[in-house]
mmCIF file of C-alpha atoms in Angstrom:
data_model
loop_
_atom_site.group_PDB
_atom_site.id
_atom_site.type_symbol
_atom_site.label_atom_id
_atom_site.label_comp_id
_atom_site.label_asym_id
_atom_site.label_seq_id
_atom_site.Cartn_x
_atom_site.Cartn_y
_atom_site.Cartn_z
ATOM 1 C CA MET A 241 -0.013 0.120 -0.250
ATOM 2 C CA THR A 242 0.868 3.392 -1.197
ATOM 3 C CA PRO A 243 2.441 5.441 2.216
ATOM 4 C CA ARG A 244 0.539 8.317 2.631
ATOM 5 C CA ILE A 245 2.274 12.097 3.119
ATOM 6 C CA TYR A 246 0.000 14.989 3.884
ATOM 7 C CA LEU A 247 1.985 18.513 2.893
ATOM 8 C CA ASP A 248 -0.906 20.449 2.548
ATOM 9 C CA TYR A 249 -1.621 21.912 6.263
ATOM 10 C CA ASN A 250 -2.247 25.831 5.018
ATOM 11 C CA ALA A 251 -5.666 24.254 3.847
ATOM 12 C CA THR A 252 -6.473 22.455 7.182
ATOM 13 C CA THR A 253 -4.558 21.021 9.638
ATOM 14 C CA PRO A 254 -5.344 17.659 11.108
ATOM 15 C CA ILE A 255 -6.484 16.564 14.766
ATOM 16 C CA HIS A 256 -3.351 17.163 17.174
ATOM 17 C CA PRO A 257 -2.329 14.142 18.779
ATOM 18 C CA GLU A 258 -2.931 15.734 22.556
ATOM 19 C CA ILE A 259 -6.248 17.156 21.316
ATOM 20 C CA LEU A 260 -8.061 14.063 20.126
ATOM 21 C CA PRO A 261 -8.048 12.548 22.990
ATOM 22 C CA LEU A 262 -9.718 15.921 25.055
ATOM 23 C CA VAL A 263 -12.412 15.787 21.508
ATOM 24 C CA ILE A 264 -13.726 12.519 23.044
ATOM 25 C CA SER A 265 -14.213 13.387 26.620
ATOM 26 C CA ASN A 266 -16.532 16.236 25.395
ATOM 27 C CA LEU A 267 -18.563 14.310 22.913
ATOM 28 C CA SER A 268 -20.979 12.922 26.332
ATOM 29 C CA LYS A 269 -21.499 17.111 27.037
ATOM 30 C CA LEU A 270 -24.562 17.335 24.757
ATOM 31 C CA GLY A 271 -26.111 20.553 26.381
ATOM 32 C CA ASN A 272 -27.051 23.727 24.966
ATOM 33 C CA PRO A 273 -25.148 26.084 25.976
ATOM 34 C CA SER A 274 -27.861 28.824 26.532
ATOM 35 C CA SER A 275 -30.142 26.399 28.942
ATOM 36 C CA ILE A 276 -30.034 27.431 32.831
ATOM 37 C CA HIS A 277 -29.629 23.421 33.319
ATOM 38 C CA TRP A 278 -26.613 21.466 34.587
ATOM 39 C CA ALA A 279 -25.994 20.041 31.321
ATOM 40 C CA GLY A 280 -26.590 23.919 29.546
ATOM 41 C CA ARG A 281 -24.363 25.118 32.542
ATOM 42 C CA GLU A 282 -21.404 22.092 31.440
ATOM 43 C CA ALA A 283 -21.351 23.341 28.267
ATOM 44 C CA LYS A 284 -21.504 26.927 29.124
ATOM 45 C CA LYS A 285 -18.397 26.332 30.704
ATOM 46 C CA ILE A 286 -16.523 24.918 28.254
ATOM 47 C CA ILE A 287 -17.049 27.710 26.045
ATOM 48 C CA THR A 288 -15.962 30.149 28.825
ATOM 49 C CA GLN A 289 -12.763 28.336 29.197
ATOM 50 C CA SER A 290 -11.887 28.266 25.689
ATOM 51 C CA ARG A 291 -12.828 32.145 25.132
ATOM 52 C CA GLU A 292 -10.274 32.450 27.971
ATOM 53 C CA SER A 293 -7.730 29.924 26.403
ATOM 54 C CA ILE A 294 -7.763 31.862 22.709
ATOM 55 C CA ALA A 295 -7.739 35.649 24.731
ATOM 56 C CA SER A 296 -4.012 34.596 26.369
ATOM 57 C CA LEU A 297 -2.373 33.558 23.125
ATOM 58 C CA LEU A 298 -3.787 36.553 21.092
ATOM 59 C CA HIS A 299 -3.618 39.105 23.749
ATOM 60 C CA CYS A 300 -7.046 40.034 23.786
ATOM 61 C CA ASP A 301 -10.328 40.395 25.971
ATOM 62 C CA PRO A 302 -12.543 37.278 25.873
ATOM 63 C CA LEU A 303 -15.138 39.483 25.314
ATOM 64 C CA GLU A 304 -13.650 40.358 22.186
ATOM 65 C CA ILE A 305 -14.053 36.651 20.383
ATOM 66 C CA VAL A 306 -17.138 36.256 19.141
ATOM 67 C CA PHE A 307 -17.553 32.191 17.978
ATOM 68 C CA THR A 308 -18.221 31.550 14.434
ATOM 69 C CA SER A 309 -18.026 28.751 12.034
ATOM 70 C CA GLY A 310 -14.982 29.256 10.810
ATOM 71 C CA GLY A 311 -13.114 32.380 8.829
ATOM 72 C CA SER A 312 -15.577 32.676 5.110
ATOM 73 C CA GLU A 313 -17.966 33.249 7.999
ATOM 74 C CA GLY A 314 -15.753 35.672 9.820
ATOM 75 C CA ASN A 315 -14.590 37.118 6.987
ATOM 76 C CA ASN A 316 -18.518 38.394 5.826
ATOM 77 C CA LEU A 317 -19.393 39.194 9.297
ATOM 78 C CA ALA A 318 -16.428 41.693 9.561
ATOM 79 C CA LEU A 319 -16.893 43.403 6.046
ATOM 80 C CA LYS A 320 -20.612 43.216 5.708
ATOM 81 C CA GLY A 321 -21.434 44.270 9.805
ATOM 82 C CA ALA A 322 -18.621 46.501 9.380
ATOM 83 C CA ILE A 323 -19.736 48.607 6.442
ATOM 84 C CA ASP A 324 -23.690 48.945 7.555
ATOM 85 C CA SER A 325 -22.633 50.596 10.222
ATOM 86 C CA SER A 326 -20.262 52.920 8.246
ATOM 87 C CA GLY A 327 -22.447 55.728 8.093
ATOM 88 C CA THR A 328 -21.821 57.980 4.832
ATOM 89 C CA ARG A 329 -18.562 56.314 4.852
ATOM 90 C CA ASN A 330 -18.697 54.213 0.976
ATOM 91 C CA GLU A 331 -15.050 53.254 0.117
ATOM 92 C CA ILE A 332 -13.219 49.684 0.796
ATOM 93 C CA ILE A 333 -9.732 49.030 0.934
ATOM 94 C CA CYS A 334 -8.874 45.477 -0.411
ATOM 95 C CA SER A 335 -5.366 44.111 -1.321
ATOM 96 C CA GLU A 336 -5.641 41.897 -4.194
ATOM 97 C CA VAL A 337 -4.195 38.720 -2.665
ATOM 98 C CA GLU A 338 -6.925 38.183 -0.365
ATOM 99 C CA HIS A 339 -9.249 34.704 0.118
ATOM 100 C CA PRO A 340 -12.028 33.885 -2.104
ATOM 101 C CA SER A 341 -14.161 34.683 0.667
ATOM 102 C CA ILE A 342 -12.753 38.174 1.226
ATOM 103 C CA ILE A 343 -12.511 39.059 -2.260
ATOM 104 C CA LYS A 344 -16.171 37.731 -3.124
ATOM 105 C CA THR A 345 -17.553 39.738 -0.373
ATOM 106 C CA CYS A 346 -16.092 42.862 -1.704
ATOM 107 C CA GLU A 347 -17.721 42.452 -5.193
ATOM 108 C CA ALA A 348 -20.704 41.702 -3.158
ATOM 109 C CA LEU A 349 -20.381 44.427 -2.009
ATOM 110 C CA GLU A 350 -19.531 46.793 -4.949
ATOM 111 C CA THR A 351 -22.862 45.679 -6.541
ATOM 112 C CA ARG A 352 -24.690 47.510 -3.692
ATOM 113 C CA GLY A 353 -22.844 50.977 -4.418
ATOM 114 C CA PHE A 354 -20.299 50.721 -2.413
ATOM 115 C CA LYS A 355 -16.001 51.745 -4.223
ATOM 116 C CA VAL A 356 -13.605 48.980 -4.023
ATOM 117 C CA HIS A 357 -10.115 49.882 -4.076
ATOM 118 C CA TRP A 358 -7.752 46.850 -4.684
ATOM 119 C CA LEU A 359 -4.197 47.005 -3.012
ATOM 120 C CA LYS A 360 -1.611 45.365 -5.192
ATOM 121 C CA ILE A 361 0.970 43.285 -3.700
ATOM 122 C CA SER A 362 4.671 43.057 -5.281
ATOM 123 C CA ARG A 363 6.022 40.137 -7.115
ATOM 124 C CA ASP A 364 8.289 39.811 -4.238
ATOM 125 C CA GLY A 365 5.314 39.617 -1.599
ATOM 126 C CA GLU A 366 5.570 42.709 -0.427
ATOM 127 C CA VAL A 367 2.658 46.346 0.172
ATOM 128 C CA ASP A 368 2.466 48.927 -2.099
ATOM 129 C CA LEU A 369 2.287 50.554 1.146
ATOM 130 C CA GLU A 370 2.512 54.437 -0.863
ATOM 131 C CA SER A 371 -0.599 53.214 -2.921
ATOM 132 C CA LEU A 372 -2.528 52.805 0.159
ATOM 133 C CA GLU A 373 -1.847 56.056 1.798
ATOM 134 C CA LYS A 374 -3.236 57.928 -1.279
ATOM 135 C CA MET A 375 -6.459 55.401 -1.604
ATOM 136 C CA LEU A 376 -7.165 56.658 1.751
ATOM 137 C CA SER A 377 -9.428 59.115 2.129
ATOM 138 C CA GLU A 378 -12.196 60.220 5.013
ATOM 139 C CA LYS A 379 -14.680 58.029 2.630
ATOM 140 C CA THR A 380 -12.811 55.162 3.655
ATOM 141 C CA ALA A 381 -14.858 53.226 5.490
ATOM 142 C CA LEU A 382 -12.934 49.723 5.697
ATOM 143 C CA VAL A 383 -9.241 48.696 4.821
ATOM 144 C CA THR A 384 -8.663 45.009 4.701
ATOM 145 C CA CYS A 385 -5.419 43.014 4.257
ATOM 146 C CA GLN A 386 -4.220 39.235 5.573
ATOM 147 C CA LEU A 387 -1.850 38.772 7.768
ATOM 148 C CA VAL A 388 -0.178 35.685 5.636
ATOM 149 C CA ASN A 389 -0.855 35.186 2.743
ATOM 150 C CA ASN A 390 -2.362 31.461 2.237
ATOM 151 C CA GLU A 391 -0.514 30.579 -0.813
ATOM 152 C CA THR A 392 3.045 32.157 -0.450
ATOM 153 C CA GLY A 393 2.867 32.719 3.348
ATOM 154 C CA ASN A 394 4.108 36.596 2.240
ATOM 155 C CA ILE A 395 3.094 38.093 5.803
ATOM 156 C CA PHE A 396 2.035 42.021 5.274
ATOM 157 C CA PRO A 397 3.009 44.886 7.694
ATOM 158 C CA LEU A 398 -0.258 45.074 9.259
ATOM 159 C CA LYS A 399 0.848 47.147 12.352
ATOM 160 C CA LYS A 400 1.604 50.061 9.384
ATOM 161 C CA ILE A 401 -1.275 49.599 7.681
ATOM 162 C CA ALA A 402 -3.411 49.869 11.101
ATOM 163 C CA ARG A 403 -1.370 53.256 11.676
ATOM 164 C CA VAL A 404 -2.002 55.037 8.306
ATOM 165 C CA ALA A 405 -5.621 53.957 8.155
ATOM 166 C CA HIS A 406 -6.721 54.906 11.585
ATOM 167 C CA GLN A 407 -5.210 58.178 11.114
ATOM 168 C CA VAL A 408 -8.598 59.040 8.374
ATOM 169 C CA GLY A 409 -10.645 57.489 10.461
ATOM 170 C CA ALA A 410 -11.014 54.349 9.109
ATOM 171 C CA LEU A 411 -11.534 50.347 10.270
ATOM 172 C CA VAL A 412 -8.849 47.588 9.631
ATOM 173 C CA HIS A 413 -9.971 44.207 9.237
ATOM 174 C CA SER A 414 -6.922 41.158 8.863
ATOM 175 C CA ASP A 415 -7.679 37.823 7.889
ATOM 176 C CA MET A 416 -5.488 35.991 10.172
ATOM 177 C CA VAL A 417 -6.695 32.509 9.755
ATOM 178 C CA GLN A 418 -3.016 31.483 8.141
ATOM 179 C CA ALA A 419 -1.026 33.241 10.661
ATOM 180 C CA LEU A 420 -2.274 31.438 14.096
ATOM 181 C CA GLY A 421 0.420 28.351 14.436
ATOM 182 C CA LYS A 422 2.666 29.810 12.841
ATOM 183 C CA ILE A 423 3.332 33.479 14.209
ATOM 184 C CA GLN A 424 3.070 34.764 17.292
ATOM 185 C CA VAL A 425 -0.064 36.885 17.140
ATOM 186 C CA ASP A 426 -0.683 40.005 19.514
ATOM 187 C CA LEU A 427 -4.071 41.821 18.920
ATOM 188 C CA LYS A 428 -3.473 44.892 20.831
ATOM 189 C CA ALA A 429 -0.226 45.694 19.608
ATOM 190 C CA MET A 430 -1.480 44.981 15.790
ATOM 191 C CA ASP A 431 -4.524 47.769 16.556
ATOM 192 C CA VAL A 432 -6.625 46.003 14.198
ATOM 193 C CA ASP A 433 -10.495 46.482 14.319
ATOM 194 C CA PHE A 434 -11.888 42.714 13.400
ATOM 195 C CA ALA A 435 -9.568 39.760 12.950
ATOM 196 C CA THR A 436 -10.751 36.574 11.372
ATOM 197 C CA PHE A 437 -9.719 32.943 12.955
ATOM 198 C CA ALA A 438 -10.721 29.742 11.946
ATOM 199 C CA GLY A 439 -9.935 26.727 14.474
ATOM 200 C CA HIS A 440 -9.263 23.945 11.609
ATOM 201 C CA LYS A 441 -5.908 25.739 10.531
ATOM 202 C CA PHE A 442 -4.543 25.412 14.345
ATOM 203 C CA TYR A 443 -5.073 21.227 14.911
ATOM 204 C CA ALA A 444 -8.714 21.797 16.084
ATOM 205 C CA LEU A 445 -11.607 20.635 14.566
ATOM 206 C CA LYS A 446 -13.539 21.919 11.419
ATOM 207 C CA GLY A 447 -17.119 24.114 12.229
ATOM 208 C CA ALA A 448 -15.714 26.644 14.983
ATOM 209 C CA GLY A 449 -13.704 30.050 14.173
ATOM 210 C CA PHE A 450 -14.160 33.527 15.896
ATOM 211 C CA LEU A 451 -13.836 36.793 14.659
ATOM 212 C CA PHE A 452 -12.016 38.978 17.092
ATOM 213 C CA VAL A 453 -13.914 42.445 17.351
ATOM 214 C CA LYS A 454 -12.268 45.243 18.923
ATOM 215 C CA LYS A 455 -13.843 46.852 22.230
ATOM 216 C CA GLY A 456 -15.711 49.837 20.984
ATOM 217 C CA THR A 457 -16.506 48.552 17.612
ATOM 218 C CA HIS A 458 -19.899 47.931 16.149
ATOM 219 C CA VAL A 459 -20.845 45.260 14.028
ATOM 220 C CA GLU A 460 -23.966 44.752 12.511
ATOM 221 C CA PRO A 461 -24.818 40.864 12.823
ATOM 222 C CA LEU A 462 -25.261 38.407 10.006
ATOM 223 C CA ILE A 463 -26.885 36.273 11.813
ATOM 224 C CA HIS A 464 -30.027 36.795 13.647
ATOM 225 C CA GLY A 465 -31.908 34.449 16.222
ATOM 226 C CA GLY A 466 -31.038 34.449 19.814
ATOM 227 C CA GLY A 467 -28.892 36.593 22.195
ATOM 228 C CA GLN A 468 -25.858 34.489 21.997
ATOM 229 C CA GLU A 469 -22.253 35.888 21.504
ATOM 230 C CA ARG A 470 -23.774 38.977 22.822
ATOM 231 C CA ALA A 471 -26.650 39.440 20.288
ATOM 232 C CA ARG A 472 -23.660 39.317 17.579
ATOM 233 C CA ARG A 473 -23.968 35.529 16.172
ATOM 234 C CA ALA A 474 -26.951 34.087 16.678
ATOM 235 C CA GLY A 475 -27.116 30.466 16.906
ATOM 236 C CA THR A 476 -26.456 27.596 19.106
ATOM 237 C CA GLU A 477 -22.521 27.398 19.948
ATOM 238 C CA ASN A 478 -20.777 24.436 18.056
ATOM 239 C CA ALA A 479 -19.244 23.540 22.211
ATOM 240 C CA LEU A 480 -17.037 20.535 20.353
ATOM 241 C CA ALA A 481 -15.285 22.252 18.254
ATOM 242 C CA ILE A 482 -15.238 25.334 20.040
ATOM 243 C CA ALA A 483 -13.664 23.236 23.749
ATOM 244 C CA SER A 484 -11.315 22.074 20.794
ATOM 245 C CA PHE A 485 -10.072 25.569 19.619
ATOM 246 C CA GLY A 486 -9.640 26.409 23.445
ATOM 247 C CA ASP A 487 -7.739 23.405 23.739
ATOM 248 C CA ALA A 488 -5.729 23.975 20.945
ATOM 249 C CA ALA A 489 -4.885 27.659 22.191
ATOM 250 C CA ARG A 490 -3.759 26.486 25.700
ATOM 251 C CA ILE A 491 -1.994 23.124 24.843
ATOM 252 C CA LEU A 492 0.021 24.055 21.940
ATOM 253 C CA GLY A 493 0.495 27.910 22.115
ATOM 254 C CA PRO A 494 3.506 27.663 24.222
ATOM 255 C CA ARG A 495 4.917 25.554 21.465
ATOM 256 C CA ILE A 496 4.225 28.301 18.448
ATOM 257 C CA VAL A 497 8.008 29.525 18.384
ATOM 258 C CA GLU A 498 9.912 26.311 18.654
ATOM 259 C CA GLN A 499 7.494 24.025 16.098
ATOM 260 C CA ASN A 500 8.381 27.452 13.736
ATOM 261 C CA ILE A 501 11.423 27.371 14.334
ATOM 262 C CA ARG A 502 11.902 23.469 13.250
ATOM 263 C CA LEU A 503 9.655 24.334 10.269
ATOM 264 C CA GLU A 504 11.166 26.704 9.349
ATOM 265 C CA LYS A 505 14.825 24.883 9.020
ATOM 266 C CA MET A 506 13.113 22.497 6.913
ATOM 267 C CA ARG A 507 11.178 24.554 5.066
ATOM 268 C CA ASP A 508 14.488 26.197 3.568
ATOM 269 C CA ASP A 509 16.138 23.272 3.352
ATOM 270 C CA LEU A 510 13.642 21.800 1.024
ATOM 271 C CA GLN A 511 13.755 24.703 -0.739
ATOM 272 C CA ASP A 512 16.978 24.829 -1.897
ATOM 273 C CA ARG A 513 17.281 21.256 -2.912
ATOM 274 C CA ILE A 514 14.051 22.103 -5.007
ATOM 275 C CA LEU A 515 16.433 24.659 -6.847
ATOM 276 C CA THR A 516 19.749 23.254 -6.857
ATOM 277 C CA GLU A 517 17.898 19.285 -7.976
ATOM 278 C CA ILE A 518 15.232 20.934 -10.697
ATOM 279 C CA PRO A 519 16.330 22.969 -13.370
ATOM 280 C CA GLU A 520 14.029 25.460 -13.936
ATOM 281 C CA SER A 521 12.101 26.445 -10.686
ATOM 282 C CA HIS A 522 11.457 29.299 -9.132
ATOM 283 C CA VAL A 523 10.145 30.239 -5.559
ATOM 284 C CA ASN A 524 7.004 32.987 -5.453
ATOM 285 C CA GLY A 525 7.008 35.727 -2.725
ATOM 286 C CA ALA A 526 10.938 34.485 -1.772
ATOM 287 C CA LYS A 527 12.497 37.971 -1.158
ATOM 288 C CA GLY A 528 9.227 38.948 1.113
ATOM 289 C CA LYS A 529 8.753 38.116 4.793
ATOM 290 C CA ARG A 530 7.518 34.805 4.655
ATOM 291 C CA VAL A 531 6.217 31.969 7.485
ATOM 292 C CA SER A 532 8.051 29.095 8.401
ATOM 293 C CA ASN A 533 6.183 26.376 6.767
ATOM 294 C CA THR A 534 4.970 27.488 3.140
ATOM 295 C CA LEU A 535 6.682 27.403 0.240
ATOM 296 C CA ASN A 536 5.091 28.229 -3.517
ATOM 297 C CA VAL A 537 7.318 27.515 -6.473
ATOM 298 C CA THR A 538 6.302 27.990 -10.421
ATOM 299 C CA PHE A 539 8.609 24.762 -12.592
ATOM 300 C CA GLU A 540 8.973 25.948 -15.682
ATOM 301 C CA ASN A 541 7.343 23.788 -18.998
ATOM 302 C CA VAL A 542 5.053 21.582 -16.160
ATOM 303 C CA ASP A 543 1.125 22.100 -15.879
ATOM 304 C CA GLY A 544 0.288 22.403 -11.955
ATOM 305 C CA GLU A 545 -2.534 20.174 -12.104
ATOM 306 C CA THR A 546 -0.549 17.489 -13.889
ATOM 307 C CA LEU A 547 1.984 17.586 -11.167
ATOM 308 C CA LEU A 548 -0.239 17.363 -8.392
ATOM 309 C CA ILE A 549 -2.672 14.268 -9.713
ATOM 310 C CA ASN A 550 0.828 12.578 -10.375
ATOM 311 C CA LEU A 551 1.744 13.312 -6.641
ATOM 312 C CA ASP A 552 -1.074 12.068 -5.701
ATOM 313 C CA THR A 553 -0.873 8.954 -7.484
ATOM 314 C CA LYS A 554 1.900 8.439 -5.201
ATOM 315 C CA GLY A 555 0.324 9.163 -2.155
ATOM 316 C CA ILE A 556 1.262 13.241 -1.506
ATOM 317 C CA ALA A 557 -0.942 15.846 -0.991
ATOM 318 C CA ILE A 558 -0.244 19.164 -1.635
ATOM 319 C CA SER A 559 -1.839 22.228 -3.511
ATOM 320 C CA SER A 560 -1.877 24.566 -6.236
ATOM 321 C CA GLY A 561 -3.468 27.411 -4.453
ATOM 322 C CA ALA A 562 -6.878 28.069 -2.081
ATOM 323 C CA ALA A 563 -9.052 24.810 -1.233
ATOM 324 C CA CYS A 564 -11.676 27.157 -0.997
ATOM 325 C CA SER A 565 -11.130 27.664 -5.179
ATOM 326 C CA SER A 566 -9.355 23.860 -6.184
ATOM 327 C CA GLY A 567 -11.111 22.812 -9.163
ATOM 328 C CA SER A 568 -11.148 25.697 -10.836
ATOM 329 C CA GLN A 569 -9.535 25.820 -14.372
ATOM 330 C CA GLU A 570 -8.441 29.434 -14.103
ATOM 331 C CA PRO A 571 -4.674 30.342 -12.872
ATOM 332 C CA SER A 572 -4.058 31.110 -8.737
ATOM 333 C CA PRO A 573 -5.372 34.802 -8.652
ATOM 334 C CA VAL A 574 -2.993 35.388 -6.311
ATOM 335 C CA LEU A 575 0.053 34.191 -8.007
ATOM 336 C CA THR A 576 -1.361 36.588 -11.423
ATOM 337 C CA ALA A 577 -2.022 39.491 -8.942
ATOM 338 C CA MET A 578 1.323 38.975 -7.900
ATOM 339 C CA GLY A 579 2.501 39.722 -11.415
ATOM 340 C CA LEU A 580 2.900 36.294 -12.488
ATOM 341 C CA THR A 581 1.475 35.278 -16.073
ATOM 342 C CA PRO A 582 -1.022 33.118 -16.349
ATOM 343 C CA LYS A 583 1.699 29.967 -17.749
ATOM 344 C CA GLU A 584 3.610 30.929 -14.190
ATOM 345 C CA ALA A 585 0.795 30.842 -12.372
ATOM 346 C CA SER A 586 -0.582 27.513 -13.791
ATOM 347 C CA GLN A 587 2.752 26.019 -13.500
ATOM 348 C CA SER A 588 3.112 26.574 -9.289
ATOM 349 C CA LEU A 589 2.962 24.284 -6.713
ATOM 350 C CA ARG A 590 2.110 25.193 -2.989
ATOM 351 C CA VAL A 591 3.684 23.207 -0.302
ATOM 352 C CA SER A 592 2.651 23.659 3.378
ATOM 353 C CA LEU A 593 4.544 22.325 5.809
ATOM 354 C CA GLY A 594 3.075 21.570 9.510
ATOM 355 C CA TRP A 595 3.564 20.031 13.331
ATOM 356 C CA LEU A 596 3.775 16.589 12.190
ATOM 357 C CA THR A 597 5.679 16.680 9.142
ATOM 358 C CA THR A 598 8.844 14.275 9.395
ATOM 359 C CA GLN A 599 12.139 15.141 7.586
ATOM 360 C CA ALA A 600 11.271 11.515 6.289
ATOM 361 C CA GLU A 601 8.435 12.576 4.547
ATOM 362 C CA VAL A 602 9.803 15.879 2.920
ATOM 363 C CA ASP A 603 13.304 14.040 1.606
ATOM 364 C CA LYS A 604 10.456 11.280 0.285
ATOM 365 C CA PHE A 605 8.566 13.870 -1.209
ATOM 366 C CA LEU A 606 11.514 15.608 -2.635
ATOM 367 C CA GLU A 607 12.903 12.495 -4.709
ATOM 368 C CA THR A 608 9.329 11.881 -5.838
ATOM 369 C CA LEU A 609 9.457 15.443 -7.301
ATOM 370 C CA CYS A 610 12.246 15.089 -9.037
ATOM 371 C CA VAL A 611 10.695 12.227 -10.754
ATOM 372 C CA ALA A 612 7.766 13.541 -11.539
ATOM 373 C CA VAL A 613 8.856 16.698 -12.920
ATOM 374 C CA SER A 614 11.096 14.861 -15.213
ATOM 375 C CA GLN A 615 8.929 12.531 -16.793
ATOM 376 C CA ILE A 616 5.791 15.361 -17.114
ATOM 377 C CA ARG A 617 8.822 17.496 -19.154
ATOM 378 C CA LYS A 618 9.668 14.694 -21.119
ATOM 379 C CA ILE A 619 6.042 14.386 -22.116
ATOM 380 C CA VAL A 620 5.964 17.525 -23.017
ATOM 381 C CA ILE A 621 9.253 17.480 -25.504
ATOM 382 C CA GLU A 622 7.948 14.810 -27.024
ATOM 383 C CA GLU A 623 4.500 15.868 -27.656
ATOM 384 C CA ASN A 624 6.449 19.209 -29.052
ATOM 385 C CA ILE A 625 8.374 17.504 -31.429
ATOM 386 C CA GLU A 626 5.098 15.241 -33.214
ATOM 387 C CA ARG A 627 3.596 18.412 -33.443
ATOM 388 C CA GLU A 628 6.791 19.997 -35.179
ATOM 389 C CA LEU A 629 6.988 16.853 -37.290
ATOM 390 C CA ALA A 630 2.771 17.116 -37.882
#
């Protein structure tokens, strides 16, 4: 049986082995957190403890956390909820390399009459801060820019962005889904008004995330109903998934630095070996600041989807872009926004390592990758010769 190697941690992380027993132990705690009897109080206590653990890790107040179903809901709540309470301000600034749940929400807001300015990111993975300052005005309601890009791993200067945006009275939102577990996140120091997180990107269950809403900042709810989450997000809370998120924050949070020192060494070594052993390969966003686990590479004369499928047949799971855009025949909009040609973008793959990745897995991946790239390029050459002779 073909051994399986998982190198797609930016799409989702497996449940951490130390979190799984706690998930199982909580399966029997089935009370509704809104009920006042013993079963409800037990579930409510789990949510309260999780809120406190997450807040401690991210340096915010527990009451600034609004639990959601995940990143996409959090992004929609932030953008639509902020805009609905923005008064006369009717302009949004959004980076061109955001997650689809941000891009599509901004496009939806455009149909409601809001003006969206698209902030460019360079081929090196750097924000054009001069352009941002020119876009900002008293009409700006919100600036949204992720902290870590999901495809290249580039880290953006959010603290600088927040400072210049606040000077004109604009609110600031950041999709931080890809940051948690990869860098230290201090929400107080970053001074953003909203930030989005998802548990399944940090070794917890799918189905729970949260939106950080800075004290004193108003957000209109997307979902109306009961008074859960201080009337900011109605619906019975997913206590089991929230508990796993809290456990991850409490147990894994203190290990973030040490784990990412290990991953950075592993990633940098893999990057050097790919560039050395596979000719005509290029790392995307390499000159910009990146998180430790992410490597996005373009292989000339190799179709990315073909390479991905080839590796999948050999038990290796990687990605050609954002998981939420999988199945699309279009090249990565993130890479094309960064200046790659559609052809270059379609020849690119993302490798994302995780806390459970071993050196043996990376070595096996590289060995398999070298063979696959060589085979595909050989086929391309043969097809080109056949066309020339026809």
